[in-house]
Amino acid sequence: MCGIIGYTGSETAQEVITDALTTLEYRGYDSAGLALSGSKSRSIDIYKCAGRVSDLKSMLEKKMKPADREATCGVGHTRWATHGGVTDTNAHPHRVGTVTLVHNGIIENYRELTDEFRLKGKLKSETDTEVVAGVLDSFYAESEDPKKAIAETVKELKGTFALVVMFANYPDVVFAVRNVSPIVATQSPQGSMLASDLTALTRFTDRYFVLPEYTIAELHRSALYLWTLNGKPVEPEWLTMDWEKNSADKGGYPFYMEKEIDEQPEGIRKTVEPRLKDGIPDFSCDELDESILTDTEEITVAACGTAMHTGLVFQNLARKILHTEVNVCLASEYMYGEPVVGEKTLLIAVSQSGETIDTLEAVKYAKKRGARTLGIINVRGSSIARECESVLFTNAGPEIAVASTKAYTTQLSLFYLLIARIAYLKGIWDEDKVRDFTAHLCRTPDAVDEVLNIRKDIHIIARNILEASDLFMIGRGLDYAALQEGSLKLKEVSYIHSEAYASGELKHGPIALITEETPVVALATQESLLKKGLSNVREVRSRGASVVLFVKNAMSEGLEQEFNIVRLPDLPDEFMVFPAACALQLLAYYVSSDKGFDVDKPRNLAKVVTVE
Ligand code: M6R
């Protein structure tokens, strides 16, 4: 949460920083700001406002000093508010004395620091960040040494932070330091730059490194240095981005969400194909030590939101195919349940960003107690990827829309490969059975493509729920698992209160809420559950609900006379979650876009959740 930038180089800082902020805006869009050091005036000027980066740009057009138009050094911030309301004053950067900074994270002891460093009269905002600026300014006043001041300051801080700092006496230099909250950095002929995530760096280079925790970065126009807190030099560990250069562009789509829904067939293929050898799943490209799969006895999936929902599908398949119980935990609740964890535990952490703090904490908790840890992650070099013992990377490419789509189906595809590999390793399936399973998995991208080809029908069906303020999504078995994701998608982008319910459970309470004003979205893709599922759908229809039914084509005969239906392409039941997911994503997308909402940046949300 919150996107931060630092740049010093040969380009116009204002342009580099506002471009990067636009890219990072998915991390928070309550306010935006930047600080520029004018190459002529040598002063550091701050421009900031509540609102979007576009508001900041308008402000710059009207108010920016001429010298700042040529500035070549600066820091920038896009905010997801934690301490203090969404106001101009609370927007970053913050300045106290000689120090100007931006921050991502939460400083837990900001009240104590305010008292200890006698900052009360000096602070203008309600933020924890400004307190850090105050502490840093106090230490700087003692030594006039930026690195020493930073080292002293971070020793005082409790909490998580990524700080990007400018000092008045060093107007061409940017400093940074972090604990937990991410920072990646690069050096190129155009200058030195750092940011909260990779999407902001693609403009210049595909080389980057992750700033190690409690290490000071010192960025100059044509050089970049890293230091320990004790002043010893550190060599960066350079990595190469595996994303194509323009993969974070909108590519002519009105919204990233639609683009990313469309990218799913390719994402699934790119995730699955390199991991199949003659039809048998093979994780040698991931350097996976397979004892993690064979020597563990208890599997837990810990993740948040959409990522957690992939665990529900895995749980369902693992029971049926591997005869293994899988716990699926909300990462934010994991440690409070005091789970029984030991050396025979396999904790699978699923995360698109690899930065979700709750998931990261769950991994640390399990590791500490001896568990083996496996990440299913989209972003290389991310914190969770580095924390896990082994990682399987999804090849989804950058996901920019706050609503997760292609991450979900690519994470699922890895779980399907894991199921087949474990079944193979444990002798549950012979090679033929494994090949048969993976052959169906390889057909899922085509099935998703077929759904994309009927998007117009889904758009028309979406009109049935446009005016709803509450609705239910109902289904049984794997459909119920898929609907939990479909329901999250709808509520987060359309603001319709949607609840996924197991069809059989409706009569135990929630059916009392069904009226003519409560549409029901039903999913029926599991042949053995069709009859029971349909009678539940008829029960809600008899109580006035209008029903939209997503049904597997082969099971759809005659149903169009009873319901508004969308036919989903035929795959064996256990693979139907792929086309179903895509159809429900499109439903949510069209409701949101038809209502005129900012589909990619839903109210109150942020793409990367780095605060607990
Ligand atoms: O980056 P992660 O996969 O760890 O993110 C987890 C959730 O925050 C994320 O899936 C969230 O639920 C999405 N907004 C859902 O669309």
XYZ file of C-alpha atoms and ligand atoms in Angstrom:
628
model
C 0.000 0.000 0.000
C 1.263 3.420 -1.018
C 3.605 3.746 -3.971
C 6.917 5.515 -3.501
C 9.490 6.749 -5.988
C 12.920 8.298 -5.894
C 14.792 9.535 -8.945
C 17.952 11.425 -9.769
C 19.352 11.566 -13.286
C 19.471 13.327 -16.593
C 15.726 13.352 -17.341
C 13.073 15.765 -16.144
C 12.298 14.503 -12.655
C 8.741 15.788 -12.684
C 7.949 13.741 -15.776
C 9.722 10.588 -14.591
C 8.058 10.755 -11.192
C 4.511 11.511 -12.348
C 4.748 8.730 -14.950
C 5.973 6.324 -12.302
C 3.252 7.445 -9.901
C 0.626 6.769 -12.558
C 2.011 3.258 -12.848
C 2.085 2.791 -9.085
C -1.300 4.371 -8.464
C -2.873 0.913 -8.021
C -1.041 0.763 -4.682
C -3.151 3.606 -3.292
C -5.054 6.505 -4.735
C -6.159 8.689 -1.845
C -3.603 11.407 -2.562
C -0.474 12.055 -4.572
C 2.578 14.236 -4.226
C 6.162 14.866 -5.154
C 9.170 16.887 -4.099
C 11.544 18.305 -6.687
C 14.921 19.811 -6.305
C 15.243 22.548 -8.919
C 18.584 22.446 -10.655
C 18.668 26.239 -10.625
C 17.113 27.185 -7.293
C 18.682 24.200 -5.458
C 15.700 24.271 -3.120
C 13.395 21.301 -2.594
C 9.787 22.178 -3.410
C 6.784 20.063 -2.479
C 3.577 19.721 -4.528
C 0.839 17.493 -3.156
C -2.921 17.125 -2.968
C -5.717 14.782 -1.964
C -6.984 12.915 -5.010
C -5.474 11.104 -7.938
C -2.187 11.512 -9.799
C -4.225 13.304 -12.483
C -5.131 15.947 -9.871
C -1.466 16.300 -8.998
C -0.625 16.761 -12.674
C -3.209 19.548 -13.036
C -1.773 21.184 -9.947
C 1.739 21.008 -11.389
C 0.576 22.587 -14.634
C -0.851 25.538 -12.747
C 1.550 25.976 -9.856
C 4.953 24.508 -10.607
C 7.838 26.984 -10.348
C 9.794 27.394 -13.602
C 12.990 26.055 -11.990
C 11.189 22.866 -10.961
C 10.249 22.136 -14.562
C 13.937 21.454 -15.104
C 14.492 19.604 -11.838
C 16.349 16.340 -12.239
C 15.953 14.932 -8.749
C 12.923 14.154 -6.634
C 10.723 11.792 -4.667
C 7.061 10.896 -5.192
C 4.187 9.213 -3.402
C 0.712 7.881 -4.018
C -1.152 7.236 -0.769
C -3.493 4.710 0.781
C -4.390 6.466 4.008
C -3.615 4.771 7.320
C -2.920 7.579 9.820
C -4.958 10.700 9.268
C -7.710 11.474 6.786
C -7.480 11.989 3.057
C -6.378 15.643 3.027
C -3.829 17.807 1.249
C -1.881 18.202 4.479
C -1.681 14.473 5.152
C -0.505 13.771 1.603
C 3.203 12.973 1.207
C 5.970 14.194 0.897
C 6.400 15.526 4.423
C 9.062 17.952 5.496
C 10.526 18.762 8.875
C 13.533 21.110 8.877
C 16.136 19.845 6.442
C 14.402 16.539 5.711
C 11.825 15.800 3.017
C 10.513 12.257 2.731
C 7.883 9.818 1.527
C 6.920 6.626 3.332
C 5.120 3.347 2.811
C 4.290 1.347 5.941
C 3.197 2.003 9.493
C 5.270 3.394 12.343
C 3.757 1.847 15.447
C 5.594 3.998 18.022
C 4.972 7.371 16.397
C 3.284 8.772 19.516
C 6.225 7.867 21.773
C 8.675 9.316 19.224
C 6.676 12.552 19.047
C 7.152 12.995 22.800
C 10.720 11.761 22.973
C 11.954 14.072 20.208
C 9.700 16.992 21.275
C 8.087 17.232 17.872
C 4.601 18.427 18.801
C 4.909 22.053 17.681
C 6.768 21.092 14.531
C 4.217 18.703 13.001
C 1.467 19.865 10.649
C -0.172 16.591 9.645
C -1.807 13.672 11.461
C 0.537 11.140 9.890
C 3.068 8.787 11.428
C 5.342 9.668 8.499
C 5.897 13.269 9.484
C 7.135 12.043 12.864
C 9.882 10.087 11.073
C 10.884 13.250 9.234
C 11.102 14.991 12.619
C 13.274 12.269 14.155
C 15.521 12.202 11.109
C 15.889 15.982 11.201
C 16.882 15.824 14.877
C 19.610 13.264 14.195
C 20.781 15.153 11.117
C 21.160 18.296 13.198
C 23.645 16.392 15.405
C 25.928 14.900 12.751
C 25.057 16.631 9.468
C 25.685 13.202 7.979
C 22.642 11.833 6.081
C 23.613 8.169 6.362
C 24.397 8.428 10.066
C 21.086 10.209 10.653
C 19.191 7.506 8.765
C 20.974 4.738 10.673
C 20.187 6.372 14.013
C 16.583 6.979 13.021
C 15.738 3.462 11.872
C 17.029 2.104 15.169
C 14.236 4.120 16.820
C 11.419 2.957 14.541
C 8.996 0.171 15.382
C 6.866 -1.062 12.507
C 7.224 -1.390 8.767
C 8.686 1.235 6.503
C 10.050 2.031 3.114
C 11.446 5.559 3.317
C 12.756 7.686 0.472
C 14.501 10.780 1.709
C 16.001 14.055 0.461
C 18.180 16.349 2.549
C 18.248 20.079 1.887
C 22.041 20.142 1.636
C 22.105 17.261 -0.874
C 19.569 18.351 -3.479
C 20.784 15.909 -6.160
C 20.916 12.828 -3.974
C 18.135 10.479 -2.886
C 18.454 8.140 0.099
C 16.309 5.156 0.987
C 15.974 2.497 3.633
C 13.363 -0.123 4.426
C 12.027 -2.740 6.790
C 9.466 -5.208 5.341
C 7.826 -2.694 2.947
C 9.337 -3.249 -0.490
C 11.797 -1.154 -2.505
C 13.357 -2.140 -5.827
C 16.024 -0.031 -7.496
C 17.967 0.367 -10.691
C 20.780 2.329 -12.287
C 20.770 3.125 -16.002
C 22.273 5.742 -18.342
C 19.219 7.910 -17.575
C 19.936 7.914 -13.868
C 19.248 6.106 -10.615
C 15.730 5.234 -9.593
C 13.874 3.315 -6.928
C 10.251 2.422 -6.449
C 7.847 0.258 -4.493
C 7.591 -2.188 -7.338
C 8.981 -3.154 -10.694
C 6.201 -1.760 -12.864
C 7.636 1.719 -12.290
C 11.148 0.816 -13.426
C 10.387 -0.755 -16.818
C 10.704 2.664 -18.476
C 14.479 2.578 -18.154
C 15.746 -0.942 -17.810
C 15.011 -4.587 -17.146
C 17.813 -4.831 -14.556
C 16.962 -4.227 -10.939
C 17.725 -5.305 -7.412
C 15.739 -5.558 -4.217
C 17.010 -3.192 -1.546
C 17.925 -5.437 1.400
C 16.239 -4.618 4.694
C 18.066 -2.161 6.956
C 20.460 -1.205 4.159
C 20.863 2.412 3.071
C 20.618 3.210 -0.631
C 22.352 6.376 -1.837
C 21.318 7.390 -5.342
C 23.391 9.774 -7.459
C 22.832 10.722 -11.098
C 25.360 8.264 -12.419
C 26.037 5.932 -9.516
C 24.229 4.094 -6.820
C 25.704 2.895 -3.506
C 24.456 0.609 -0.779
C 25.630 0.779 2.827
C 25.026 -1.175 5.982
C 23.809 0.873 8.928
C 27.441 0.800 10.120
C 28.670 2.400 6.921
C 30.118 -0.691 5.220
C 29.564 -0.975 1.447
C 27.150 -3.642 0.161
C 27.000 -5.046 -3.382
C 23.525 -5.140 -4.933
C 22.266 -8.516 -6.141
C 21.156 -7.715 -9.675
C 18.155 -9.479 -11.169
C 16.582 -9.400 -14.614
C 12.915 -8.691 -15.082
C 11.092 -11.482 -16.848
C 8.240 -9.218 -17.968
C 8.031 -7.882 -21.480
C 8.706 -4.169 -21.638
C 5.200 -2.959 -22.478
C 3.336 -5.618 -20.576
C 2.193 -3.077 -17.985
C 0.545 -0.868 -20.657
C -3.210 -0.760 -21.169
C -2.802 -1.878 -24.762
C -5.850 -0.019 -26.073
C -8.307 -1.504 -23.561
C -10.545 0.869 -21.599
C -9.512 -0.859 -18.373
C -6.672 -3.115 -17.247
C -9.208 -5.532 -15.810
C -10.578 -6.398 -19.245
C -7.073 -6.676 -20.693
C -6.003 -8.968 -17.884
C -9.121 -11.133 -18.216
C -8.188 -11.508 -21.890
C -4.604 -12.432 -21.048
C -5.636 -15.523 -19.108
C -5.309 -18.170 -21.823
C -1.746 -17.019 -22.482
C -0.946 -16.789 -18.765
C -2.167 -20.341 -18.132
C -0.203 -21.678 -21.105
C 2.975 -19.871 -20.031
C 2.592 -21.217 -16.511
C 1.786 -24.814 -17.428
C 3.727 -25.632 -20.601
C 7.296 -25.119 -19.309
C 6.430 -27.464 -16.435
C 5.313 -30.443 -18.496
C 7.685 -33.094 -19.787
C 5.949 -35.617 -21.967
C 2.691 -34.847 -20.198
C 4.108 -35.343 -16.690
C 4.426 -32.290 -14.413
C 8.070 -31.473 -13.849
C 9.250 -28.736 -11.510
C 12.945 -28.987 -12.311
C 12.918 -25.479 -13.841
C 11.827 -24.301 -10.383
C 14.606 -26.312 -8.709
C 11.938 -27.752 -6.436
C 13.171 -30.195 -3.817
C 10.272 -32.632 -4.070
C 10.680 -33.931 -0.565
C 8.598 -30.855 0.256
C 5.697 -32.680 -1.441
C 6.409 -36.224 -0.359
C 7.785 -35.905 3.182
C 5.113 -33.615 4.559
C 1.878 -34.920 6.014
C -0.285 -31.914 6.601
C -0.909 -29.173 4.029
C -2.075 -25.662 4.819
C -2.746 -22.929 2.282
C -2.413 -19.419 3.716
C -3.353 -16.453 1.560
C -5.709 -13.495 1.281
C -8.664 -12.616 -0.941
C -8.530 -14.062 -4.423
C -5.311 -15.928 -3.712
C -6.978 -17.667 -0.761
C -9.837 -18.749 -3.021
C -7.451 -20.782 -5.167
C -6.718 -22.771 -2.014
C -10.401 -23.735 -1.768
C -10.250 -25.337 -5.203
C -7.019 -27.123 -4.286
C -8.610 -28.352 -1.054
C -11.528 -29.830 -2.976
C -9.290 -31.618 -5.493
C -6.760 -32.767 -2.901
C -9.499 -34.524 -0.940
C -10.889 -36.255 -3.999
C -7.675 -37.108 -5.796
C -4.966 -37.283 -3.146
C -7.250 -38.315 -0.252
C -5.444 -35.624 1.699
C -6.965 -33.012 3.973
C -5.895 -29.440 3.204
C -6.462 -26.528 5.581
C -7.195 -23.243 3.874
C -6.529 -20.235 6.112
C -7.056 -16.550 5.773
C -3.479 -15.440 6.255
C -4.638 -12.568 8.462
C -6.138 -15.088 10.906
C -3.571 -17.846 10.587
C -1.381 -17.228 13.607
C -4.259 -16.217 15.895
C -5.757 -19.689 15.462
C -2.517 -20.995 17.004
C -2.282 -23.708 14.341
C -0.472 -26.935 15.057
C 2.669 -26.576 12.940
C 5.712 -28.801 12.787
C 8.309 -30.343 10.521
C 5.674 -32.379 8.713
C 3.664 -29.288 7.818
C 3.735 -27.889 4.303
C 2.591 -24.282 4.221
C 1.669 -23.097 0.738
C 1.583 -19.293 0.518
C -0.255 -17.929 -2.506
C 0.219 -14.328 -3.554
C 0.183 -12.353 -6.767
C 2.263 -9.473 -5.461
C 4.412 -11.497 -3.098
C 4.142 -8.540 -0.720
C 0.881 -9.096 1.189
C 1.986 -8.610 4.749
C -0.457 -11.067 6.331
C 0.702 -13.835 4.001
C 4.327 -12.935 4.656
C 3.744 -13.091 8.406
C 2.025 -16.481 8.053
C 5.090 -17.824 6.233
C 7.425 -16.480 8.921
C 5.229 -17.953 11.668
C 5.151 -21.406 10.060
C 8.871 -21.375 9.238
C 9.776 -20.529 12.800
C 7.933 -23.655 13.926
C 9.727 -25.922 11.505
C 7.267 -26.056 8.594
C 8.378 -26.404 4.993
C 7.169 -23.458 2.921
C 6.230 -23.258 -0.743
C 5.211 -20.021 -2.469
C 2.920 -19.683 -5.473
C 3.800 -16.166 -6.491
C 3.727 -13.875 -9.514
C 6.456 -11.356 -8.700
C 10.053 -12.514 -8.640
C 12.243 -11.010 -5.956
C 9.186 -10.167 -3.827
C 9.295 -10.482 -0.048
C 7.239 -13.694 0.179
C 9.229 -15.253 -2.654
C 12.411 -14.563 -0.743
C 10.984 -15.842 2.529
C 9.693 -19.179 1.209
C 11.918 -22.247 1.021
C 10.739 -22.956 -2.543
C 8.723 -20.978 -5.039
C 6.652 -21.773 -8.105
C 6.196 -18.587 -10.117
C 3.043 -17.957 -12.097
C 3.831 -16.475 -15.485
C 0.912 -14.082 -15.537
C 2.952 -10.933 -16.237
C 2.188 -7.733 -14.340
C -1.337 -7.508 -12.937
C -2.347 -3.868 -12.580
C -6.122 -3.831 -12.003
C -6.869 -3.995 -8.298
C -9.317 -6.822 -8.975
C -7.239 -9.920 -9.455
C -8.098 -12.045 -12.503
C -5.210 -13.624 -14.367
C -3.360 -14.211 -11.118
C -6.261 -16.422 -9.984
C -6.339 -18.702 -13.011
C -2.555 -18.993 -13.236
C -2.336 -19.813 -9.518
C -5.040 -22.424 -10.073
C -3.091 -23.934 -12.947
C -0.082 -24.422 -10.656
C -2.272 -26.105 -8.058
C -3.549 -28.477 -10.762
C 0.026 -29.326 -11.701
C 0.843 -29.920 -8.044
C -2.122 -32.270 -7.676
C -0.966 -34.311 -10.662
C 2.657 -34.339 -9.545
C 1.820 -35.429 -5.993
C -0.550 -38.115 -7.308
C 2.290 -39.341 -9.516
C 4.996 -39.216 -6.833
C 2.802 -40.981 -4.288
C 1.782 -43.675 -6.767
C -1.906 -42.706 -6.639
C -1.955 -42.298 -10.414
C 0.034 -44.077 -13.095
C 1.620 -42.141 -15.959
C -1.400 -42.549 -18.232
C -3.762 -41.115 -15.677
C -1.400 -38.196 -15.047
C -1.115 -37.526 -18.799
C -4.854 -37.662 -19.184
C -5.261 -35.069 -16.401
C -2.609 -32.683 -17.743
C -4.049 -32.999 -21.258
C -7.325 -31.606 -19.894
C -5.416 -28.887 -18.058
C -3.816 -27.917 -21.370
C -7.295 -27.502 -22.841
C -8.376 -24.959 -20.232
C -6.887 -21.951 -22.102
C -9.069 -22.792 -25.106
C -12.100 -23.102 -22.856
C -11.333 -19.672 -21.376
C -10.986 -18.354 -24.931
C -14.438 -19.690 -25.733
C -15.853 -17.745 -22.803
C -14.078 -14.617 -24.013
C -15.796 -15.125 -27.361
C -19.236 -14.981 -25.746
C -18.471 -11.853 -23.745
C -21.308 -10.010 -25.496
C -23.827 -12.513 -24.099
C -22.375 -12.081 -20.624
C -22.580 -8.316 -21.041
C -26.282 -8.607 -21.865
C -26.911 -10.948 -18.927
C -25.072 -8.495 -16.636
C -27.953 -6.050 -17.119
C -30.108 -8.353 -14.986
C -28.145 -7.493 -11.885
C -27.161 -3.918 -12.631
C -29.707 -2.369 -10.293
C -29.347 -4.876 -7.465
C -27.998 -3.775 -4.136
C -27.753 -7.328 -2.733
C -27.448 -10.683 -4.414
C -26.542 -14.283 -3.762
C -24.280 -16.574 -5.736
C -25.146 -20.198 -5.182
C -23.659 -23.540 -6.116
C -22.376 -26.816 -4.700
C -18.962 -28.464 -4.404
C -16.334 -26.961 -6.708
C -18.924 -24.474 -7.946
C -19.246 -23.118 -4.427
C -15.460 -22.659 -4.291
C -15.482 -20.875 -7.663
C -18.375 -18.649 -6.589
C -16.511 -17.355 -3.567
C -14.100 -15.788 -6.001
C -16.881 -14.678 -8.377
C -18.678 -13.015 -5.507
C -15.577 -11.180 -4.272
C -14.992 -9.939 -7.811
C -18.505 -8.570 -8.135
C -18.577 -6.808 -4.789
C -15.167 -5.196 -5.093
C -15.680 -3.653 -8.525
C -19.450 -3.066 -8.634
C -20.191 -2.273 -4.946
C -23.119 -4.708 -5.024
C -23.289 -6.642 -1.806
C -22.849 -10.210 -2.976
C -22.633 -13.373 -0.901
C -21.514 -16.756 -2.144
C -23.537 -19.470 -0.474
C -23.486 -23.237 -0.689
C -26.873 -23.966 -2.296
C -27.776 -26.558 0.309
C -27.185 -24.100 3.126
C -29.675 -21.479 1.934
C -32.603 -23.073 3.702
C -30.769 -22.790 6.994
C -31.238 -19.060 7.183
C -30.287 -16.835 4.261
C -33.275 -17.811 2.103
C -35.162 -15.381 4.378
C -33.387 -12.593 2.486
C -34.601 -13.690 -0.939
C -37.138 -11.286 -2.460
C -37.896 -10.006 -5.937
C -35.146 -7.460 -5.355
C -32.480 -10.097 -4.661
C -31.152 -11.634 -7.863
C -29.381 -14.965 -7.675
C -26.408 -15.998 -9.771
C -26.188 -19.780 -9.887
C -23.332 -21.909 -11.144
C -23.876 -25.484 -12.262
C -20.891 -27.268 -13.765
C -20.712 -30.464 -11.718
C -22.734 -33.267 -13.238
C -23.251 -35.281 -10.085
C -24.592 -32.193 -8.288
C -26.860 -30.891 -11.023
C -30.195 -32.219 -9.824
C -29.839 -31.012 -6.265
C -28.353 -27.725 -7.436
C -31.231 -27.048 -9.801
C -33.848 -27.725 -7.148
C -32.133 -25.126 -4.948
C -32.221 -22.673 -7.848
C -35.941 -23.358 -8.329
C -36.528 -22.758 -4.627
C -35.180 -19.235 -4.827
C -36.974 -18.557 -8.080
C -40.293 -19.601 -6.506
C -39.640 -16.962 -3.862
C -39.377 -14.210 -6.438
C -35.642 -14.089 -7.182
C -34.604 -13.549 -10.772
C -31.947 -16.111 -11.642
C -28.928 -15.975 -13.920
C -27.596 -19.484 -14.432
C -24.083 -20.262 -15.638
C -24.202 -23.869 -16.719
C -21.938 -26.338 -18.445
C -23.092 -26.675 -22.028
C -23.565 -30.451 -21.886
C -25.970 -30.061 -18.975
C -27.925 -27.113 -20.298
C -30.631 -28.747 -22.380
C -34.053 -27.232 -21.797
C -32.843 -24.868 -19.086
C -33.076 -21.797 -21.298
C -36.868 -22.080 -21.048
C -36.677 -21.651 -17.306
C -33.757 -19.288 -16.699
C -31.478 -16.667 -18.186
C -28.565 -18.919 -18.959
C -24.956 -18.637 -20.034
C -23.532 -21.837 -21.494
C -19.974 -22.635 -20.452
C -17.693 -24.763 -22.656
C -17.492 -28.443 -21.819
C -14.552 -29.762 -19.857
C -14.442 -32.574 -17.290
C -16.081 -31.290 -14.093
C -12.883 -30.742 -12.136
C -11.598 -28.260 -14.778
C -14.789 -26.224 -15.118
C -13.550 -23.689 -12.594
C -11.391 -22.099 -15.333
C -14.172 -21.115 -17.752
C -16.512 -20.385 -14.820
C -13.982 -17.991 -13.285
C -13.600 -16.118 -16.542
C -17.375 -15.822 -17.020
C -17.857 -14.461 -13.493
C -14.977 -12.010 -13.942
C -16.627 -10.688 -17.096
C -19.950 -10.399 -15.284
C -18.351 -8.264 -12.573
C -16.436 -6.242 -15.128
C -19.495 -5.354 -17.199
C -21.614 -4.437 -14.178
C -18.880 -2.107 -12.986
C -18.129 -0.507 -16.342
C -21.838 -0.118 -17.199
C -22.317 1.681 -13.908
C -19.553 4.062 -14.913
C -17.172 3.099 -12.121
C -13.400 3.290 -12.221
C -13.127 -0.476 -12.693
C -9.390 -0.669 -12.072
C -9.367 1.386 -8.892
C -12.332 0.472 -6.735
C -13.221 2.615 -3.761
C -11.052 2.219 -0.627
C -8.876 -0.533 -2.067
C -5.242 -0.868 -3.066
C -3.542 -3.513 -5.137
C -0.819 -4.453 -2.718
C -1.755 -4.783 0.939
C 1.391 -4.149 2.925
C -0.221 -3.169 6.209
C -1.834 -5.614 8.660
O -1.012 -9.945 -3.906
P -1.850 -10.976 -3.237
O -2.270 -12.066 -4.172
O -1.238 -11.533 -1.991
O -3.174 -10.221 -2.809
C -4.152 -10.851 -2.049
C -5.426 -10.058 -2.025
O -5.215 -8.802 -1.483
C -6.017 -9.875 -3.438
O -6.209 -11.097 -4.067
C -7.352 -9.120 -3.357
O -8.309 -9.900 -2.716
C -7.823 -8.690 -4.743
N -8.201 -7.307 -4.733
C -9.008 -9.430 -5.212
O -9.408 -9.065 -6.473
